[in-house]
Short mmCIF file of C-alpha atoms in Angstrom, two decimals:
data_model
loop_
_atom_site.label_atom_id
_atom_site.label_comp_id
_atom_site.label_asym_id
_atom_site.label_seq_id
_atom_site.Cartn_x
_atom_site.Cartn_y
_atom_site.Cartn_z
CA MET A 1120 6.91 -45.85 -53.32
CA LYS A 1121 7.35 -46.50 -49.59
CA VAL A 1122 9.50 -43.38 -49.24
CA THR A 1123 6.82 -41.30 -50.97
CA LEU A 1124 4.12 -42.62 -48.62
CA LEU A 1125 6.31 -41.88 -45.59
CA ILE A 1126 6.90 -38.30 -46.73
CA ILE A 1127 3.17 -37.81 -47.38
CA SER A 1128 2.39 -39.23 -43.94
CA ILE A 1129 4.87 -36.89 -42.22
CA VAL A 1130 3.57 -33.85 -44.08
CA PHE A 1131 -0.04 -34.79 -43.30
CA SER A 1132 0.73 -35.36 -39.59
CA THR A 1133 2.53 -32.03 -39.36
CA PHE A 1134 -0.43 -30.27 -40.98
CA ILE A 1135 -2.93 -31.93 -38.62
CA ASN A 1136 -0.81 -31.06 -35.55
CA LYS A 1137 -0.62 -27.43 -36.63
CA GLN A 1138 -4.37 -27.30 -37.09
CA VAL A 1139 -4.99 -28.89 -33.69
CA ASN A 1140 -2.55 -26.52 -31.98
CA ALA A 1141 -4.14 -23.51 -33.68
CA GLN A 1142 -7.60 -24.62 -32.56
CA ASN A 1143 -6.38 -25.19 -29.00
CA ARG A 1144 -4.76 -21.75 -28.96
CA GLU A 1145 -7.99 -20.14 -30.23
CA ARG A 1146 -10.03 -21.94 -27.56
CA TYR A 1147 -7.57 -20.86 -24.86
CA GLU A 1148 -7.63 -17.22 -25.97
CA ALA A 1149 -11.44 -17.28 -26.21
CA GLN A 1150 -11.65 -18.70 -22.67
CA LYS A 1151 -9.31 -16.00 -21.34
CA ARG A 1152 -11.40 -13.29 -23.03
CA LYS A 1153 -14.55 -14.77 -21.50
CA GLU A 1154 -12.99 -14.89 -18.03
CA LYS A 1155 -11.82 -11.29 -18.35
CA GLU A 1156 -15.30 -10.15 -19.43
CA GLU A 1157 -16.87 -11.98 -16.48
CA VAL A 1158 -14.43 -10.30 -14.08
CA LEU A 1159 -15.20 -6.86 -15.53
CA GLN A 1160 -18.97 -7.45 -15.39
CA ARG A 1161 -19.07 -8.43 -11.71
CA GLN A 1162 -16.67 -5.75 -10.47
CA PRO A 1163 -17.97 -2.37 -9.30
CA GLY A 1164 -17.01 0.82 -11.09
CA SER A 1165 -16.32 2.65 -7.86
CA VAL A 1166 -15.07 2.17 -4.29
CA ILE A 1167 -16.91 1.08 -1.13
CA ASP A 1168 -16.94 1.78 2.60
CA ILE A 1169 -14.65 -0.72 4.27
CA SER A 1170 -13.35 -1.34 7.80
CA LYS A 1171 -10.29 -3.34 8.83
CA VAL A 1172 -8.60 -4.78 11.88
CA THR A 1173 -4.81 -4.62 11.50
CA LEU A 1174 -2.24 -6.90 13.12
CA LEU A 1175 1.31 -5.89 12.17
CA MET A 1176 0.47 -2.34 13.26
CA PRO A 1177 -2.34 -3.21 15.70
CA GLY A 1178 -5.37 -1.01 15.25
CA PHE A 1179 -8.67 -0.37 13.49
CA SER A 1180 -9.36 1.63 10.32
CA TYR A 1181 -12.49 2.80 8.57
CA GLU A 1182 -12.58 3.97 4.96
CA LYS A 1183 -15.53 6.13 3.86
CA VAL A 1184 -16.49 6.84 0.24
CA ILE A 1185 -16.59 10.55 -0.66
CA GLY A 1186 -16.44 10.25 -4.47
CA LYS A 1187 -16.29 7.73 -7.32
CA PHE A 1188 -12.69 6.71 -6.65
CA GLN A 1189 -12.15 8.79 -3.51
CA THR A 1190 -12.23 7.90 0.17
CA LEU A 1191 -11.32 9.27 3.57
CA GLN A 1192 -9.63 6.84 5.94
CA ALA A 1193 -9.53 7.21 9.73
CA TYR A 1194 -7.02 4.92 11.42
CA ALA A 1195 -6.25 4.42 15.12
CA LEU A 1196 -3.21 2.23 15.75
CA TYR A 1197 0.08 1.63 17.46
CA ASN A 1198 2.72 2.63 14.93
CA VAL A 1199 6.50 2.19 14.74
CA TYR A 1200 8.70 5.26 14.21
CA SER A 1201 12.47 5.35 13.85
CA TYR A 1202 15.02 8.07 14.55
CA SER A 1203 18.65 7.91 13.37
CA LYS A 1204 21.49 10.08 14.62
CA SER A 1205 25.15 10.15 13.62
CA SER A 1206 27.79 10.50 16.33
CA ASN A 1207 31.55 10.18 15.80
CA GLY A 1208 30.98 8.45 12.47
CA ASN A 1209 28.52 5.93 13.92
CA VAL A 1210 24.81 5.92 13.11
CA GLN A 1211 22.51 5.01 15.96
CA THR A 1212 18.86 4.18 15.25
CA ASN A 1213 16.15 4.03 17.90
CA TYR A 1214 12.60 2.74 17.43
CA TYR A 1215 9.43 4.03 19.08
CA PHE A 1216 6.13 2.15 19.34
CA ASP A 1217 3.52 4.87 19.81
CA PRO A 1218 -0.27 5.35 19.85
CA THR A 1219 -1.29 7.11 16.64
CA ILE A 1220 -4.35 8.66 15.03
CA MET A 1221 -4.15 9.04 11.26
CA LEU A 1222 -6.50 10.69 8.76
CA SER A 1223 -5.84 10.34 5.03
CA TYR A 1224 -7.47 11.12 1.70
CA ARG A 1225 -7.15 8.46 -0.98
CA TYR A 1226 -7.63 8.80 -4.70
CA TYR A 1227 -7.55 5.37 -6.35
CA CYS A 1228 -5.65 6.09 -9.53
CA ASN A 1229 -5.32 2.82 -11.49
CA HIS A 1230 -8.86 1.41 -11.68
CA ASP A 1231 -9.04 1.47 -15.51
CA ARG A 1232 -5.54 -0.01 -15.86
CA ARG A 1233 -6.38 -2.95 -13.60
CA GLN A 1234 -9.69 -3.45 -15.40
CA ASP A 1235 -7.93 -3.59 -18.77
CA LEU A 1236 -5.55 -6.24 -17.41
CA GLY A 1237 -8.47 -8.25 -16.01
CA LYS A 1238 -7.29 -7.78 -12.42
CA VAL A 1239 -9.46 -7.45 -9.35
CA THR A 1240 -10.63 -3.98 -8.27
CA GLU A 1241 -13.28 -5.13 -5.79
CA ARG A 1242 -13.09 -3.98 -2.16
CA ASN A 1243 -10.86 -1.00 -3.08
CA THR A 1244 -8.12 -3.31 -4.36
CA MET A 1245 -6.18 -0.67 -6.25
CA ASN A 1246 -3.30 1.79 -5.95
CA TYR A 1247 -3.87 5.19 -4.37
CA ILE A 1248 -2.29 8.58 -3.75
CA GLY A 1249 -3.18 11.41 -1.39
CA PRO A 1250 -2.28 13.62 1.59
CA PHE A 1251 -2.33 12.45 5.20
CA ALA A 1252 -2.10 13.85 8.72
CA GLN A 1253 -1.01 12.04 11.87
CA LEU A 1254 -1.08 12.77 15.57
CA PHE A 1255 1.06 10.48 17.73
CA PHE A 1256 2.30 10.56 21.29
CA SER A 1257 6.00 9.81 21.51
CA LYS A 1258 9.37 10.49 23.15
CA ILE A 1259 10.99 10.65 19.69
CA PRO A 1260 13.45 13.56 19.14
CA VAL A 1261 12.47 16.12 16.52
CA GLY A 1262 15.46 17.75 14.83
CA SER A 1263 19.13 16.91 14.40
CA ARG A 1264 20.16 18.56 17.69
CA ALA A 1265 17.23 17.29 19.75
CA PHE A 1266 17.25 14.79 22.59
CA GLU A 1267 14.75 12.09 23.42
CA ASN A 1268 11.95 13.48 25.58
CA VAL A 1269 11.46 12.16 29.09
CA ASN A 1270 7.69 11.81 28.64
CA ARG A 1271 5.43 11.24 25.66
CA ARG A 1272 4.07 14.42 24.10
CA PRO A 1273 2.00 15.11 20.95
CA VAL A 1274 3.90 15.04 17.64
CA TYR A 1275 2.27 15.95 14.32
CA MET A 1276 3.14 14.61 10.87
CA PHE A 1277 1.88 15.81 7.48
CA GLY A 1278 2.68 14.62 3.98
CA VAL A 1279 1.70 12.74 0.85
CA LEU A 1280 1.58 8.97 0.38
CA TYR A 1281 1.48 6.63 -2.60
CA GLY A 1282 0.40 3.09 -1.85
CA LEU A 1283 -1.37 -0.08 -2.84
CA GLN A 1284 -4.18 -1.90 -1.10
CA ARG A 1285 -5.13 -5.53 -1.70
CA ASN A 1286 -8.24 -6.90 0.00
CA TYR A 1287 -8.65 -10.58 -0.87
CA LYS A 1288 -11.75 -12.81 -0.85
CA SER A 1289 -10.34 -14.60 2.20
CA HIS A 1290 -10.70 -11.27 4.10
CA PHE A 1291 -6.91 -10.96 4.33
CA SER A 1292 -5.74 -7.38 3.74
CA LEU A 1293 -2.39 -5.97 2.65
CA ASP A 1294 -1.59 -2.25 2.51
CA ILE A 1295 1.83 -0.84 1.57
CA ASN A 1296 2.61 2.86 1.22
CA PHE A 1297 5.50 5.34 1.20
CA GLY A 1298 5.90 9.07 0.64
CA VAL A 1299 7.34 12.34 1.88
CA GLY A 1300 6.42 14.39 4.91
CA VAL A 1301 7.31 16.65 7.79
CA TYR A 1302 6.80 16.04 11.49
CA THR A 1303 6.81 18.65 14.19
CA GLY A 1304 6.65 18.79 17.98
CA LYS A 1305 8.26 20.23 21.08
CA SER A 1306 11.72 18.87 21.80
CA ILE A 1307 14.68 19.44 24.10
CA VAL A 1308 17.31 21.03 21.86
CA TYR A 1309 20.90 22.03 22.61
CA GLU A 1310 21.39 25.76 22.00
CA PRO A 1311 25.08 26.42 21.18
CA ILE A 1312 24.93 30.16 21.83
CA SER A 1313 23.73 29.87 25.41
CA ARG A 1314 25.22 26.38 25.79
CA THR A 1315 22.05 25.18 27.43
CA ASN A 1316 19.23 22.78 26.62
CA ILE A 1317 15.91 24.46 25.88
CA GLU A 1318 12.47 23.17 24.94
CA ARG A 1319 11.04 24.51 21.70
CA SER A 1320 8.91 23.51 18.73
CA ASN A 1321 10.98 21.83 16.07
CA SER A 1322 10.35 20.29 12.63
CA GLN A 1323 12.09 17.68 10.54
CA PHE A 1324 11.74 16.20 7.05
CA THR A 1325 10.87 12.51 6.95
CA ILE A 1326 10.18 9.69 4.48
CA PRO A 1327 7.21 7.79 5.90
CA GLY A 1328 6.48 4.21 4.92
CA GLN A 1329 4.20 1.51 6.24
CA ILE A 1330 3.35 -2.15 5.68
CA THR A 1331 0.00 -3.10 7.18
CA LEU A 1332 -1.40 -6.62 7.46
CA GLY A 1333 -4.88 -7.41 8.73
CA PHE A 1334 -8.42 -8.47 7.87
CA TRP A 1335 -11.25 -6.53 6.29
CA LEU A 1336 -14.66 -6.84 7.92
CA GLY A 1337 -18.09 -7.40 6.41
CA GLY A 1338 -19.46 -9.59 3.68
CA LYS A 1339 -18.93 -7.66 0.43
#
C-alpha cells in the first residue's frame, strides 16, 4: 500500500511540475512577443538626419535623408591610410594620417530583417551598402613603382562600401565598413625606359576599410 502511494505521489508531482514548466514557458514566450511588438511599434519605418563627432578617426559627419532607407553622408576627418611595398622579399608598410573629405551614398538594406528579429533600427542602426568618393591630401605613393611624395598633394579614391552602423541610446556610435576601390593621384614614378623619375598621374586598386568610434548628436 505504501509503495502504491509513493508511486502515485511521484507521478502526480511529475505531472504538476510539467504543467508548471509549460505555463512558465508560455508566459515567457508571451512576454517576449509583447516586448518585440513594443519595439516594432516605437521604431520608425525609415531613416533620420543624424550628425556625429568621431574620435578614433577624428572628425565630424552629417547624414541627410534622401529616401525611405537612403541617405547621403558628408564626412570631414583625419583618416589613416597604409601603403605596402615588397623589396628583396621583405614587405614594408607605411602609414599616413591625412586630412580627408568623404561623400557617400547609403542604402540601409536590412531594416525588415532586424525588425523581424526584434532588433533596434532607430537612429539608422542598420547595415548599409553604397558608393563613396574621397579627397585626401597625402604623401602616399600611388602605384607599385611610385615613391613617397615630398609634399602633400590631392589624392582621389572611389569605390563601394558595405558596412554596419550602431547608434546606441547612450549616444555612443560605432561604424564599421569595408569594400573595394581605386585611388588615383600624381606620383613620382621610376620610368625604366628613360631610367629617370617622372611625375605622372597614377592609379591603384585598393581594399578600403574603416572602424569609426564616436558620439551621435541630438536628442532623437
